[in-house]
N, CA, C and O atoms as a DFTB+ gen file, in Angstrom:
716 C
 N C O
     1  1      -7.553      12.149     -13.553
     2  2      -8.508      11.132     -13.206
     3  2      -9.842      11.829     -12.939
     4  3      -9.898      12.585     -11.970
     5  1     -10.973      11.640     -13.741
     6  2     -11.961      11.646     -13.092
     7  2     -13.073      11.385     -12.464
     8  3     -13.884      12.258     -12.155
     9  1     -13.214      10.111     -12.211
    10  2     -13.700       9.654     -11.035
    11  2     -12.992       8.953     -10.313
    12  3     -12.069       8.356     -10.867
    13  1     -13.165       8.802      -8.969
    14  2     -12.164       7.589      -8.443
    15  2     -12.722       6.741      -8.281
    16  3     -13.887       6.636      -7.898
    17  1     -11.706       5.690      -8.648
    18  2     -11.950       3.866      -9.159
    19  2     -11.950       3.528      -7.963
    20  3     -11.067       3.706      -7.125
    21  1     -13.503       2.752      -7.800
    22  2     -13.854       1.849      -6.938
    23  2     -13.426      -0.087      -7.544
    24  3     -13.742      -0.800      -8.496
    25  1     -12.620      -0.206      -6.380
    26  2     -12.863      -1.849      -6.548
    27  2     -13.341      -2.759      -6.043
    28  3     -13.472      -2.609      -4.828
    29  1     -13.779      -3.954      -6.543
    30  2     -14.805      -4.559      -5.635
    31  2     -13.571      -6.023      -5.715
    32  3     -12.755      -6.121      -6.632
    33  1     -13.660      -6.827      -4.803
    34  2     -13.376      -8.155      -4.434
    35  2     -14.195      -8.539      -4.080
    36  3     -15.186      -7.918      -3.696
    37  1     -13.914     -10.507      -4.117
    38  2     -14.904     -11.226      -2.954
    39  2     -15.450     -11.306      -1.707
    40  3     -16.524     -11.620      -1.194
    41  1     -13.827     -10.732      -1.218
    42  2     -14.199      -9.837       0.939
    43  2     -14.028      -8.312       0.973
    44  3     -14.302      -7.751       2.034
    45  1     -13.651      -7.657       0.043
    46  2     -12.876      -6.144      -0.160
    47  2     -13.950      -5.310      -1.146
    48  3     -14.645      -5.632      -2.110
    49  1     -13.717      -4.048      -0.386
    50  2     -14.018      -2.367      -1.138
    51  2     -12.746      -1.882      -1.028
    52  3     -12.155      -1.665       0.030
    53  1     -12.328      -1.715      -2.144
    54  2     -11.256      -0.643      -2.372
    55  2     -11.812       0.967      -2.584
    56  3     -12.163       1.153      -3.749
    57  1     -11.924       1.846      -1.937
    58  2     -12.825       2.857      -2.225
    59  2     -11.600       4.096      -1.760
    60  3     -10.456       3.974      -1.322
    61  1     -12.529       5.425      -2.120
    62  2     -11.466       6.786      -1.502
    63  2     -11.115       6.630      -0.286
    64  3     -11.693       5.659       0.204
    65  1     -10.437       7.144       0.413
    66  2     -10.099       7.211       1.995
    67  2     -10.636       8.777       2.089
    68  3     -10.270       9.715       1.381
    69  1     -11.438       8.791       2.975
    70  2     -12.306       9.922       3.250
    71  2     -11.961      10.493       4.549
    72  3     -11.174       9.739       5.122
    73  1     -12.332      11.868       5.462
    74  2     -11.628      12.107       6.497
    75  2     -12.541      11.621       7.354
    76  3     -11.961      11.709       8.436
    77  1     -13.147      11.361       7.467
    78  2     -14.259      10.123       8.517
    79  2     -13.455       9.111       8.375
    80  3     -13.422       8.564       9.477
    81  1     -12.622       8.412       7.460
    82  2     -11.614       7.286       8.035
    83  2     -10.279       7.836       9.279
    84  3      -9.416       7.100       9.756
    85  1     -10.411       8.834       9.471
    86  2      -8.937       9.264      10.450
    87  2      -8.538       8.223      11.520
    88  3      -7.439       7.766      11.831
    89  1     -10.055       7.949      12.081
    90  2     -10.041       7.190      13.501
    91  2      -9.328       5.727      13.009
    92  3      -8.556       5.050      13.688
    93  1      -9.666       5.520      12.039
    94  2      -9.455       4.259      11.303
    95  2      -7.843       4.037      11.174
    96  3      -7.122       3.168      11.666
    97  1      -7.567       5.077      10.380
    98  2      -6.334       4.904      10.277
    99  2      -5.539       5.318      11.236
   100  3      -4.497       4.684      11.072
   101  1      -5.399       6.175      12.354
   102  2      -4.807       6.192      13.215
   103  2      -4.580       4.873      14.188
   104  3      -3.540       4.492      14.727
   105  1      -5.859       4.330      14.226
   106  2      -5.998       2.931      15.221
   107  2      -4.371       2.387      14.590
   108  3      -3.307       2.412      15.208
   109  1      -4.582       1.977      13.371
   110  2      -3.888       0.979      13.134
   111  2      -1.934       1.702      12.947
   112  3      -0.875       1.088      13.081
   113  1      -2.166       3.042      12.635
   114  2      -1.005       3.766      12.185
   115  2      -0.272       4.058      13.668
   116  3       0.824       4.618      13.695
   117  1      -0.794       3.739      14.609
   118  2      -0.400       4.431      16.118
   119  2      -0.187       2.881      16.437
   120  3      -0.092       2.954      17.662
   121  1      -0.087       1.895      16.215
   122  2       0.285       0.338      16.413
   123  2       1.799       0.623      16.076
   124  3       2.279       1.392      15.243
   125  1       2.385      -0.201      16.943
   126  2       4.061       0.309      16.630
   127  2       4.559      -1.317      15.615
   128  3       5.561      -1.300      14.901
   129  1       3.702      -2.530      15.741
   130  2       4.058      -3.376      14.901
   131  2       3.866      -3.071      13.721
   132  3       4.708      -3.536      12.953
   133  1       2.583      -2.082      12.988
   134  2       2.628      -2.000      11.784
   135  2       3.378      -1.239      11.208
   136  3       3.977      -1.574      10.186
   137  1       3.505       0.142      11.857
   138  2       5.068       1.177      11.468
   139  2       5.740       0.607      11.555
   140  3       6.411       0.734      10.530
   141  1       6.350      -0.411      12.431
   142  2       8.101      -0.869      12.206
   143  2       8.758      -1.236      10.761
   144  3       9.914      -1.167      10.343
   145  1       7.129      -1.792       9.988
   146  2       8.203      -2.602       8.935
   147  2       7.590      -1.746       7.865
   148  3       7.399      -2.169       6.724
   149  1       7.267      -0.453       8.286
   150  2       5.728       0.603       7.347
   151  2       7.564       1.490       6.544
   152  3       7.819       1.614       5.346
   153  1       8.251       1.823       7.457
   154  2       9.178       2.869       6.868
   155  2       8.511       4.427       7.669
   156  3       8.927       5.456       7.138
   157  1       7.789       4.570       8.559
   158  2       7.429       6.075       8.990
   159  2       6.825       5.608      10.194
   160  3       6.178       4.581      10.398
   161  1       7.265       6.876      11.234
   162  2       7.450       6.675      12.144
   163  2       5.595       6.433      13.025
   164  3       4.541       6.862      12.556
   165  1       5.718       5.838      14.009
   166  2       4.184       5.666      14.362
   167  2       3.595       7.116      14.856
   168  3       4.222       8.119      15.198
   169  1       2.351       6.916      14.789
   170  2       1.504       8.100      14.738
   171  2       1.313       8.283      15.922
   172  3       1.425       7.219      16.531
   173  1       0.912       9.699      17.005
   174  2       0.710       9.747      17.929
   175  2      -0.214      10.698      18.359
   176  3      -0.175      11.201      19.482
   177  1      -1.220      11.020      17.324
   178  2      -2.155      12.255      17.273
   179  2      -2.781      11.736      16.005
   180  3      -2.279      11.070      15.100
   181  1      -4.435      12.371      16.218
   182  2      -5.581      12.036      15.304
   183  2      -4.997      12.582      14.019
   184  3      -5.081      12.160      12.866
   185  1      -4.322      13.739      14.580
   186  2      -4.254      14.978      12.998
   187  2      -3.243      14.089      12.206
   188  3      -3.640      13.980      11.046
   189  1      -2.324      13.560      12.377
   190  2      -1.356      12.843      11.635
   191  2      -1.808      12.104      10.735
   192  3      -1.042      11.897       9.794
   193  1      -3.303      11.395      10.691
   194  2      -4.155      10.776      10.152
   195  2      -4.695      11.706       9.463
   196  3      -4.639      11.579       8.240
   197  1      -5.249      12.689       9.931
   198  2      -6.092      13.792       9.085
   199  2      -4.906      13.932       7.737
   200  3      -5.183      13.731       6.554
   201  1      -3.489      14.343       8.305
   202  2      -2.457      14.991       7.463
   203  2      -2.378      13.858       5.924
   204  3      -2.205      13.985       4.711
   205  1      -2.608      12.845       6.847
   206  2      -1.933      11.716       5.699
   207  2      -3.186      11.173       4.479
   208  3      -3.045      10.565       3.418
   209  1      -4.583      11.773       5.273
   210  2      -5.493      11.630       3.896
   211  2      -5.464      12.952       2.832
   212  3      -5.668      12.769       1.632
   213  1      -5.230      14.107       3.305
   214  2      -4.829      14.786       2.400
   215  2      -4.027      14.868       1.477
   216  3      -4.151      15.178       0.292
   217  1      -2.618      14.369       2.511
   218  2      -1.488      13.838       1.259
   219  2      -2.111      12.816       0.028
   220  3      -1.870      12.687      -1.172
   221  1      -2.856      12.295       0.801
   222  2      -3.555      11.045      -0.575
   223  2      -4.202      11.304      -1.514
   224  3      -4.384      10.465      -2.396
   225  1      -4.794      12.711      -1.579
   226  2      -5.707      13.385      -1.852
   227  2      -4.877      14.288      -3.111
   228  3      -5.160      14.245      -4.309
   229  1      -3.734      15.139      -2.442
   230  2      -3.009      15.788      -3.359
   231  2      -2.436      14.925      -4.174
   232  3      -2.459      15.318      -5.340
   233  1      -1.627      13.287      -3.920
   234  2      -1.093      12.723      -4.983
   235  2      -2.356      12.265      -6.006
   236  3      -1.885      11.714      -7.002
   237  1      -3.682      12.332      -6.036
   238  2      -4.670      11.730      -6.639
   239  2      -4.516      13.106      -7.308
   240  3      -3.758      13.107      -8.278
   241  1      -4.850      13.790      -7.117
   242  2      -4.957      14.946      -7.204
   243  2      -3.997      15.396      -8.497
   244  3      -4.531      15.447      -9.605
   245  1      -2.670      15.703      -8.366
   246  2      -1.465      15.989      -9.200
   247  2      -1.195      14.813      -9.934
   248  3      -0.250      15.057     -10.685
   249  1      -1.632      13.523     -10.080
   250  2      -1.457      12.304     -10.539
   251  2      -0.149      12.035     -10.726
   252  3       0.522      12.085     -11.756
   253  1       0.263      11.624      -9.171
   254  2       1.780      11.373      -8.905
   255  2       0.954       9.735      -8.451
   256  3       1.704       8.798      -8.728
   257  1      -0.431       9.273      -7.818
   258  2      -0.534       8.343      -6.821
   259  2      -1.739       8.002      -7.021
   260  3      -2.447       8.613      -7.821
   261  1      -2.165       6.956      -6.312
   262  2      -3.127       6.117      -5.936
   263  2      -3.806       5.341      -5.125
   264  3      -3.789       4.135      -5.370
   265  1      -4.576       5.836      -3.952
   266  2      -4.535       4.830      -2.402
   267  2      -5.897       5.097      -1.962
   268  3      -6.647       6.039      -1.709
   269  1      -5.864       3.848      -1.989
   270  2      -7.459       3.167      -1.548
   271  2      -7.923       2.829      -0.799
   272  3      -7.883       1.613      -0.989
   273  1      -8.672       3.070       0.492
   274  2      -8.859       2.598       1.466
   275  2      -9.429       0.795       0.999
   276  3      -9.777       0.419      -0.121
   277  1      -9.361       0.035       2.177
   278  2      -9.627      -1.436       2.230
   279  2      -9.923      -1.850       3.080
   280  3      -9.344      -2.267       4.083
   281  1     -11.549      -1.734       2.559
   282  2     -12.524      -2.116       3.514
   283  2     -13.361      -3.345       3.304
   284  3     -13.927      -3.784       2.302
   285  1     -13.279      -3.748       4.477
   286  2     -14.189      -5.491       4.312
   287  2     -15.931      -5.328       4.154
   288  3     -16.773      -4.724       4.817
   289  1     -15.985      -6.079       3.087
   290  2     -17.068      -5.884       2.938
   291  2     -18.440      -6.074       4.027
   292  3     -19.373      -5.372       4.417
   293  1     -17.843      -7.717       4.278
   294  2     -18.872      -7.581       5.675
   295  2     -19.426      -6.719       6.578
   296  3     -20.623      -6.434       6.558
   297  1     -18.728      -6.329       7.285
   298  2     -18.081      -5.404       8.635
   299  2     -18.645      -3.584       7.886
   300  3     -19.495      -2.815       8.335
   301  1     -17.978      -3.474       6.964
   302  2     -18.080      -1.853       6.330
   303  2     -16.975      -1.181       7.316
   304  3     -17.245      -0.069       7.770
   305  1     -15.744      -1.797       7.669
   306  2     -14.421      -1.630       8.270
   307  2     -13.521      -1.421       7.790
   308  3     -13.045      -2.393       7.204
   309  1     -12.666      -0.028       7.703
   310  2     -11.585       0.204       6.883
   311  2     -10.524      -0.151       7.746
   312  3     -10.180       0.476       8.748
   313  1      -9.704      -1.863       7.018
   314  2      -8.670      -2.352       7.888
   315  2      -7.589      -2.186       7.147
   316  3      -6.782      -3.116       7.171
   317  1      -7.254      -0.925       6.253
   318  2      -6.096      -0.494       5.801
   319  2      -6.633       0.720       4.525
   320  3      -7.626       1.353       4.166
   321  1      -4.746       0.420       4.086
   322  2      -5.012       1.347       2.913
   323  2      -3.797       0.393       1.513
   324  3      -3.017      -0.556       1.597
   325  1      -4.234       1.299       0.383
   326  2      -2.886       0.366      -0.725
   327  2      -3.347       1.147      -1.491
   328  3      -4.412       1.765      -1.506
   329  1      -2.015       1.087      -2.528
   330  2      -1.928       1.943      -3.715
   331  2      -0.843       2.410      -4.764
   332  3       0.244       2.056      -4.306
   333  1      -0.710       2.899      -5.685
   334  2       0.457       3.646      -5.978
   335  2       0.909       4.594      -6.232
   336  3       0.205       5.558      -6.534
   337  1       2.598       4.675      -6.190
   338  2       3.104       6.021      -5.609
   339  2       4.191       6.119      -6.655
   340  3       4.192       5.286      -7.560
   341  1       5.269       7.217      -6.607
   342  2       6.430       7.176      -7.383
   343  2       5.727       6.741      -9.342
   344  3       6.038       5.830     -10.109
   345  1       5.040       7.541      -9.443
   346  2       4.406       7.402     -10.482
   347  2       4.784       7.766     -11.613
   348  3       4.530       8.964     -11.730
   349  1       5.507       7.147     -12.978
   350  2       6.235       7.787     -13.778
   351  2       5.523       7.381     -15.010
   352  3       5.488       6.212     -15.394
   353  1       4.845       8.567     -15.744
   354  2       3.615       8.087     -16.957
   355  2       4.755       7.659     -17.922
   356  3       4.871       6.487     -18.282
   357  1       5.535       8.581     -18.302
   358  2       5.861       8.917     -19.271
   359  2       6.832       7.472     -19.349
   360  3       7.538       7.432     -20.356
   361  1       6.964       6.199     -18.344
   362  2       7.911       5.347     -18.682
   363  2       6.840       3.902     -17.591
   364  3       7.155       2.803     -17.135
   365  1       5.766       4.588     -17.584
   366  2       4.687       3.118     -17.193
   367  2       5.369       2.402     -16.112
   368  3       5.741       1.231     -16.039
   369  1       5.453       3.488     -15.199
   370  2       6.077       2.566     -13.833
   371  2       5.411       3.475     -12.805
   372  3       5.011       4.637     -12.733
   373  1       5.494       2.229     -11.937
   374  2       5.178       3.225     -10.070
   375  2       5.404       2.182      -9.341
   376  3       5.621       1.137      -9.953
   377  1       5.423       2.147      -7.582
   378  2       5.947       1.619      -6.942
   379  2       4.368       1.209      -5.948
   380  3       3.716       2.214      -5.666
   381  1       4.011       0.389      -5.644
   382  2       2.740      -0.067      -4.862
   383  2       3.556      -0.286      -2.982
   384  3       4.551      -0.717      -2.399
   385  1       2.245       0.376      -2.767
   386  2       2.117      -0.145      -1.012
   387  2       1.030      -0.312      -0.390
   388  3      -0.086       0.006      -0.801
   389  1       1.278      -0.779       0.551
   390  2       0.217      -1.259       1.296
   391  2       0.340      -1.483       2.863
   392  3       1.470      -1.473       3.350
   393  1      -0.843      -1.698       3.733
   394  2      -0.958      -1.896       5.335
   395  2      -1.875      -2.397       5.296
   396  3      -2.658      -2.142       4.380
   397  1      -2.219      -3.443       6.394
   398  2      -3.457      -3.887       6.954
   399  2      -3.185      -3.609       8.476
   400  3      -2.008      -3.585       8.836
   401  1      -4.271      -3.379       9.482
   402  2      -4.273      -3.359      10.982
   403  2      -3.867      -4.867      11.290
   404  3      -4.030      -5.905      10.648
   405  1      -3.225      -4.565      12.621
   406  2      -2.678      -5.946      12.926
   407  2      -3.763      -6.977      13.037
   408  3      -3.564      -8.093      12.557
   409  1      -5.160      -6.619      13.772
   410  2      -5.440      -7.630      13.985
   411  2      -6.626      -8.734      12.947
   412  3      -7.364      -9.691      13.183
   413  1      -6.175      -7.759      11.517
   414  2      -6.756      -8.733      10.289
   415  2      -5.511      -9.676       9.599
   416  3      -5.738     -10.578       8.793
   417  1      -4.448      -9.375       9.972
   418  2      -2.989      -9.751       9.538
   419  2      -3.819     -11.342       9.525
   420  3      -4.798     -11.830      10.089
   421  1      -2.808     -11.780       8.548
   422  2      -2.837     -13.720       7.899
   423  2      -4.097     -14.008       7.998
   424  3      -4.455     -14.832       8.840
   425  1      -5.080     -13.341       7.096
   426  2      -6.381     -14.055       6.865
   427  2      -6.591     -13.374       5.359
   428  3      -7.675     -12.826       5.160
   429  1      -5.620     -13.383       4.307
   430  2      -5.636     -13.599       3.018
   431  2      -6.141     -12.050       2.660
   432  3      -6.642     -11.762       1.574
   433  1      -5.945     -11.168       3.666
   434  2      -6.539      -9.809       2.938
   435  2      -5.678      -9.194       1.912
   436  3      -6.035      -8.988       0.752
   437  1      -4.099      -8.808       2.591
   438  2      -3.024      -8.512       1.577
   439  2      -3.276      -9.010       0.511
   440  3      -3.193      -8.278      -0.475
   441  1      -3.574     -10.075       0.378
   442  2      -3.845     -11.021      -0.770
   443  2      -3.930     -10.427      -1.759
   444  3      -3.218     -10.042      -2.687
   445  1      -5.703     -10.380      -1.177
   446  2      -6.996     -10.043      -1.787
   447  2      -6.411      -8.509      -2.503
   448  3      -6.242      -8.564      -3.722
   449  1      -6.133      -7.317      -1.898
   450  2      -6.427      -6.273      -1.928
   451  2      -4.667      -6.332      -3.604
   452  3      -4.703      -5.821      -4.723
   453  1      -3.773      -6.963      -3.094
   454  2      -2.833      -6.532      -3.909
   455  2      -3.299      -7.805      -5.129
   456  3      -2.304      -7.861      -5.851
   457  1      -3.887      -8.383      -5.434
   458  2      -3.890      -8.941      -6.714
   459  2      -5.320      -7.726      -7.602
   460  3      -5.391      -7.469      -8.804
   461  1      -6.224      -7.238      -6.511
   462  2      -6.803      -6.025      -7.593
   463  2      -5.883      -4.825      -7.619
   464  3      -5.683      -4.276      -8.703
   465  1      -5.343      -4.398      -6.589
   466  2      -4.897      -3.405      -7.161
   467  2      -3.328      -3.651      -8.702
   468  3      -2.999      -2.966      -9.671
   469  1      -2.945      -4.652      -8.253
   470  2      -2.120      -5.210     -10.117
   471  2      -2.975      -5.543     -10.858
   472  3      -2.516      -5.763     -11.979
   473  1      -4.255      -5.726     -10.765
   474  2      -4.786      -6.211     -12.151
   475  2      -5.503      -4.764     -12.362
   476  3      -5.997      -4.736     -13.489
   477  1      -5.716      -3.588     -11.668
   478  2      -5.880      -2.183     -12.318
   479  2      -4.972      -1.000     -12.442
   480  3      -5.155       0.156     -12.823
   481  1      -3.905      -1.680     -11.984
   482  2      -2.380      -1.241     -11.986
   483  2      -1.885      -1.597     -14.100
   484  3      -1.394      -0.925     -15.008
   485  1      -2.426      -3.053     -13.928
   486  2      -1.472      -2.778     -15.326
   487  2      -2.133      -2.782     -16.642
   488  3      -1.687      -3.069     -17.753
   489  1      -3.730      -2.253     -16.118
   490  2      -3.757      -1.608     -17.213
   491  2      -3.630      -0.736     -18.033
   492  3      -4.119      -0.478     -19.132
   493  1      -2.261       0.089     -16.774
   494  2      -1.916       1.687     -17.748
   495  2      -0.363       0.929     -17.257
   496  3       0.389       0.546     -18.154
   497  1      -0.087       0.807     -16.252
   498  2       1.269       0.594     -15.936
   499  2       1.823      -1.317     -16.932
   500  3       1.142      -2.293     -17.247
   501  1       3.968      -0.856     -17.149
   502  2       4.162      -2.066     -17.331
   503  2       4.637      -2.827     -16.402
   504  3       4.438      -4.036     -16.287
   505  1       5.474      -1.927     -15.501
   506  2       6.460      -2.429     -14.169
   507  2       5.717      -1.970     -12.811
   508  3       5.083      -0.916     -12.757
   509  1       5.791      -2.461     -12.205
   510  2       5.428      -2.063     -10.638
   511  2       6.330      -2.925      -9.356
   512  3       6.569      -4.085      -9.020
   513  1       6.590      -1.719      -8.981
   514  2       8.076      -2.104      -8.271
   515  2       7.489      -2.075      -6.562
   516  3       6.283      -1.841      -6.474
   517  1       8.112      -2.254      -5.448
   518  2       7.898      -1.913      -4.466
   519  2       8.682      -2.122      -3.585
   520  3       9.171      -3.232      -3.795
   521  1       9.323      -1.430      -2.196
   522  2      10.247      -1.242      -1.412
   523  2       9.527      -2.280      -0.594
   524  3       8.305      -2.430      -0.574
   525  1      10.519      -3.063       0.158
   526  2      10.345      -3.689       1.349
   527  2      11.518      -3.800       2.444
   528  3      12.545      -4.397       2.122
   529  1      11.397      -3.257       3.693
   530  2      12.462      -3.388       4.779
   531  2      12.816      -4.791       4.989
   532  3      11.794      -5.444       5.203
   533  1      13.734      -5.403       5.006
   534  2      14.786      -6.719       5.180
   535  2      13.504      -7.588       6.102
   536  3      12.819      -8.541       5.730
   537  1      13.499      -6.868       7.387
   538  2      12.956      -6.920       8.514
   539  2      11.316      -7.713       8.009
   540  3      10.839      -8.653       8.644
   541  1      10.942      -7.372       7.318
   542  2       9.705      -7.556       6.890
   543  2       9.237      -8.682       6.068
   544  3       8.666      -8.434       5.006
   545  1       9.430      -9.949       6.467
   546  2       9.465     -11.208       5.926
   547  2       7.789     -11.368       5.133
   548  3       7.610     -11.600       3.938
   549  1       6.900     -11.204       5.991
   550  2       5.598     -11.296       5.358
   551  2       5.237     -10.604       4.043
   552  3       4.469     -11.063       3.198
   553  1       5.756      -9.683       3.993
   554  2       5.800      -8.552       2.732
   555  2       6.687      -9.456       1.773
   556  3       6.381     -10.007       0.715
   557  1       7.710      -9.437       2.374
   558  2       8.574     -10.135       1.103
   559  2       7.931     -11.259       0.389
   560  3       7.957     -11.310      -0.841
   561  1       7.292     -12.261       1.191
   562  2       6.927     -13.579       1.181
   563  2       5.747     -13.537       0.546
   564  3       5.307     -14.613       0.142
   565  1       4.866     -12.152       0.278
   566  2       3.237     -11.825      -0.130
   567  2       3.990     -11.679      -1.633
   568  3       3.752     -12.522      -2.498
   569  1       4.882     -10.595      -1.882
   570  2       4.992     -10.554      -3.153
   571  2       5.654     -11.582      -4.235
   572  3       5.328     -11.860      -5.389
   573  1       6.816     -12.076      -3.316
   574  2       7.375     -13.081      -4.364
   575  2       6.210     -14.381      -4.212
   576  3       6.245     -15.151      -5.172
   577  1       5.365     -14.664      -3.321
   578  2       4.346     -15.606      -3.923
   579  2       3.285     -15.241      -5.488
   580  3       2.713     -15.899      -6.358
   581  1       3.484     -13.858      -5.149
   582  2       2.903     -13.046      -6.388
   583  2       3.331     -12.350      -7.681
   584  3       2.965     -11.408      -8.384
   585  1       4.426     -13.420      -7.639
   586  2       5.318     -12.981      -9.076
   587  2       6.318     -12.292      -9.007
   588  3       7.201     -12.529      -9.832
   589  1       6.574     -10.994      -7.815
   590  2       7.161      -9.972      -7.889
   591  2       8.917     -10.799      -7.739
   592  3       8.958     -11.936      -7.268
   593  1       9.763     -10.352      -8.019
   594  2      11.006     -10.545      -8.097
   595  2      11.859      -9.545      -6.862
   596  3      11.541      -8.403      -6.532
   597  1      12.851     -10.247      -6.399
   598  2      14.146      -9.188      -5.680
   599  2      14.985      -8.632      -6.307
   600  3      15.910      -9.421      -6.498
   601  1      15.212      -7.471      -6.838
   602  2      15.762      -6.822      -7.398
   603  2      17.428      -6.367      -6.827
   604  3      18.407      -6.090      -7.521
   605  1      17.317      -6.410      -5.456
   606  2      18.888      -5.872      -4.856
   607  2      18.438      -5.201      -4.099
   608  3      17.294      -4.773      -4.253
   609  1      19.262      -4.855      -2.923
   610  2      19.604      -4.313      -1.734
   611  2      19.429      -2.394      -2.021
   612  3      19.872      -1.802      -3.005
   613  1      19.022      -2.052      -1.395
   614  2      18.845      -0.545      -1.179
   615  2      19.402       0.251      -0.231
   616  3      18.654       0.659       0.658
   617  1      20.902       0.659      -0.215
   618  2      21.193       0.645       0.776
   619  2      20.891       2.291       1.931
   620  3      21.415       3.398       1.809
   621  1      20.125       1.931       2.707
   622  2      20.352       3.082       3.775
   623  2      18.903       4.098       2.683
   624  3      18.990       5.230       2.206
   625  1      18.025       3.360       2.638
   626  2      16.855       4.088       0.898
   627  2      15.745       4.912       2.017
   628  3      15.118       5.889       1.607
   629  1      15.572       4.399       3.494
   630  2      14.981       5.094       4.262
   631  2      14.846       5.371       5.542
   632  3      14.672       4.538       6.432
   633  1      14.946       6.920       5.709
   634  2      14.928       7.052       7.393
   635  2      13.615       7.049       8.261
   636  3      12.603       7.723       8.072
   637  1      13.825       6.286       9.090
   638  2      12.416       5.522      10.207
   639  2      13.079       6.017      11.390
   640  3      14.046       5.520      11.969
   641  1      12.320       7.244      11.722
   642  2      13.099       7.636      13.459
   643  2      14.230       7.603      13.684
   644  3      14.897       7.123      14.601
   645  1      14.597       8.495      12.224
   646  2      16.468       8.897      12.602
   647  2      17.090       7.922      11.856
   648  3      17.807       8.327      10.941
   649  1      17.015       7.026      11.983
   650  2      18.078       5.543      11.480
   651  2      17.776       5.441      10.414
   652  3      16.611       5.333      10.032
   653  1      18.644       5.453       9.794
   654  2      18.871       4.975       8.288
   655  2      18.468       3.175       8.267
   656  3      18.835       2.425       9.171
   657  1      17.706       2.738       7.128
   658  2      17.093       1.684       6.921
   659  2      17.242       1.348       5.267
   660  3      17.122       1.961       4.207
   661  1      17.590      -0.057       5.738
   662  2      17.973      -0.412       4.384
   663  2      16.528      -1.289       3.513
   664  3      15.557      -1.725       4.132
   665  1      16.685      -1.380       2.160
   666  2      14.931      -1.791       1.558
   667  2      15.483      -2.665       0.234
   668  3      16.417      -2.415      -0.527
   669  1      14.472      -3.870       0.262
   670  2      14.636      -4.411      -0.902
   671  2      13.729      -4.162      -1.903
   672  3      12.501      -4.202      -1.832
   673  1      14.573      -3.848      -3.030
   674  2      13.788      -3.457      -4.397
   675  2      13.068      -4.790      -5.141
   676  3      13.684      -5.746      -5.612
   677  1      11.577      -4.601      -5.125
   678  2      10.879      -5.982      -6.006
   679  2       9.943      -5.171      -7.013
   680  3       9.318      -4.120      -6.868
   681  1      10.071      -6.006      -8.034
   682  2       9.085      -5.924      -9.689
   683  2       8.475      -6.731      -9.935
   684  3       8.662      -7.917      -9.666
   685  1       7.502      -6.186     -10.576
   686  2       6.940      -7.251     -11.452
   687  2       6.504      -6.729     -12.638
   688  3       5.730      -5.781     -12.502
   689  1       6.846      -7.162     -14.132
   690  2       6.481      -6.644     -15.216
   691  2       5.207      -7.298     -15.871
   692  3       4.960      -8.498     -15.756
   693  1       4.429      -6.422     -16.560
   694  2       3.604      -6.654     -17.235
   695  2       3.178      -8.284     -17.818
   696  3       2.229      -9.049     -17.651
   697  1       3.826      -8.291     -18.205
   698  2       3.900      -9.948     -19.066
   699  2       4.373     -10.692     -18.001
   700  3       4.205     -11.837     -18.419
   701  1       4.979     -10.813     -16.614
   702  2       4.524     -11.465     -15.427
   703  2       3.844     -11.315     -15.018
   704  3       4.551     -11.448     -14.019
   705  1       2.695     -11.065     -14.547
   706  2       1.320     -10.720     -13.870
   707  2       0.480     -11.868     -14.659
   708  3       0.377     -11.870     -15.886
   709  1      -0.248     -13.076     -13.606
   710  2      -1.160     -13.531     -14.044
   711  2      -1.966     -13.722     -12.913
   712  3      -1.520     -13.838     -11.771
   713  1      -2.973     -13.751     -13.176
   714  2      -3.904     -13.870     -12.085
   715  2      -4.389     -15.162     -11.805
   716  3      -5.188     -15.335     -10.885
């Protein structure tokens, strides 16, 4: 990749996550409602934030990934991140995720942010899959409003503070995606 893809929405910047976002993302990554249904454990130090834009950095980097900070345009507030991960060229698949801070939750941002990132998702990708914990009704309920399908039970697919956690597998293929 060489430049990184900026996206624009009607309320949203999808832009790099830079290390001047740390504070940002820690706020919301050190919230124990948004880790519960995140799959990793909550944050409890700035650097954990520092750690996790680098990781974002190396998957951009090695072109395993893709994650965008999501920032409201108004404000110039980074109230999350999204992107994709599990990146397989050679068979046009990867797996998308996403967070918003709790206290933008149900005001149509998820929305917003996951119908651009599938409509620049498939223009290289055909499938885009994504894990969701049982537990996590809003997630479930964002994607299958958005085409994505339940694929089956995952059993025990991730450990969150020791405990094995079970995840539902959802898709959506190419020729489903309409905007």
């Amino acid at each position: 990749m060489k430049e990184f893809p900026i996206i624009e929405t009607e309320r949203l910047l999808l832009r790099k996550i830079e290390q001047h976002d740390a504070h940002a993302i820690y706020s919301y990554f050190s919230d124990d409602d948004v880790t519960r249904n995140y799959g990793m454990s909550t944050f409890t130090t700035i650097e954990q934030a520092e750690k996790l834009i680098l990781a974002f950095d190396m998957m951009t980097l090695e072109n395993k990934g893709i994650r965008w900070g999501i920032v409201r345009k108004d404000t110039n507030e980074l109230i999350g991140s999204g992107g994709f991960h599990n990146v397989s060229g050679p068979y046009k698949r990867c797996e998308i995720g996403y967070e918003i801070a709790k206290k933008h939750w149900r005001q149509g941002f998820a929305t917003e942010a996951l119908h651009a990132m599938l409509s620049y998702g498939f223009m290289t990708y055909n499938r885009i899959g994504a894990i969701v914990l049982p537990e996590n009704n809003a997630s479930s309920l964002l994607l299958e409003k958005n085409g994505f399908m339940r694929e089956g039970l995952l059993r025990n697919y991730i450990i969150q503070d020791g405990v094995a956690r079970n995840g539902y597998m959802y898709s959506i293929l190419k020729e489903e995606w309409v905007i």
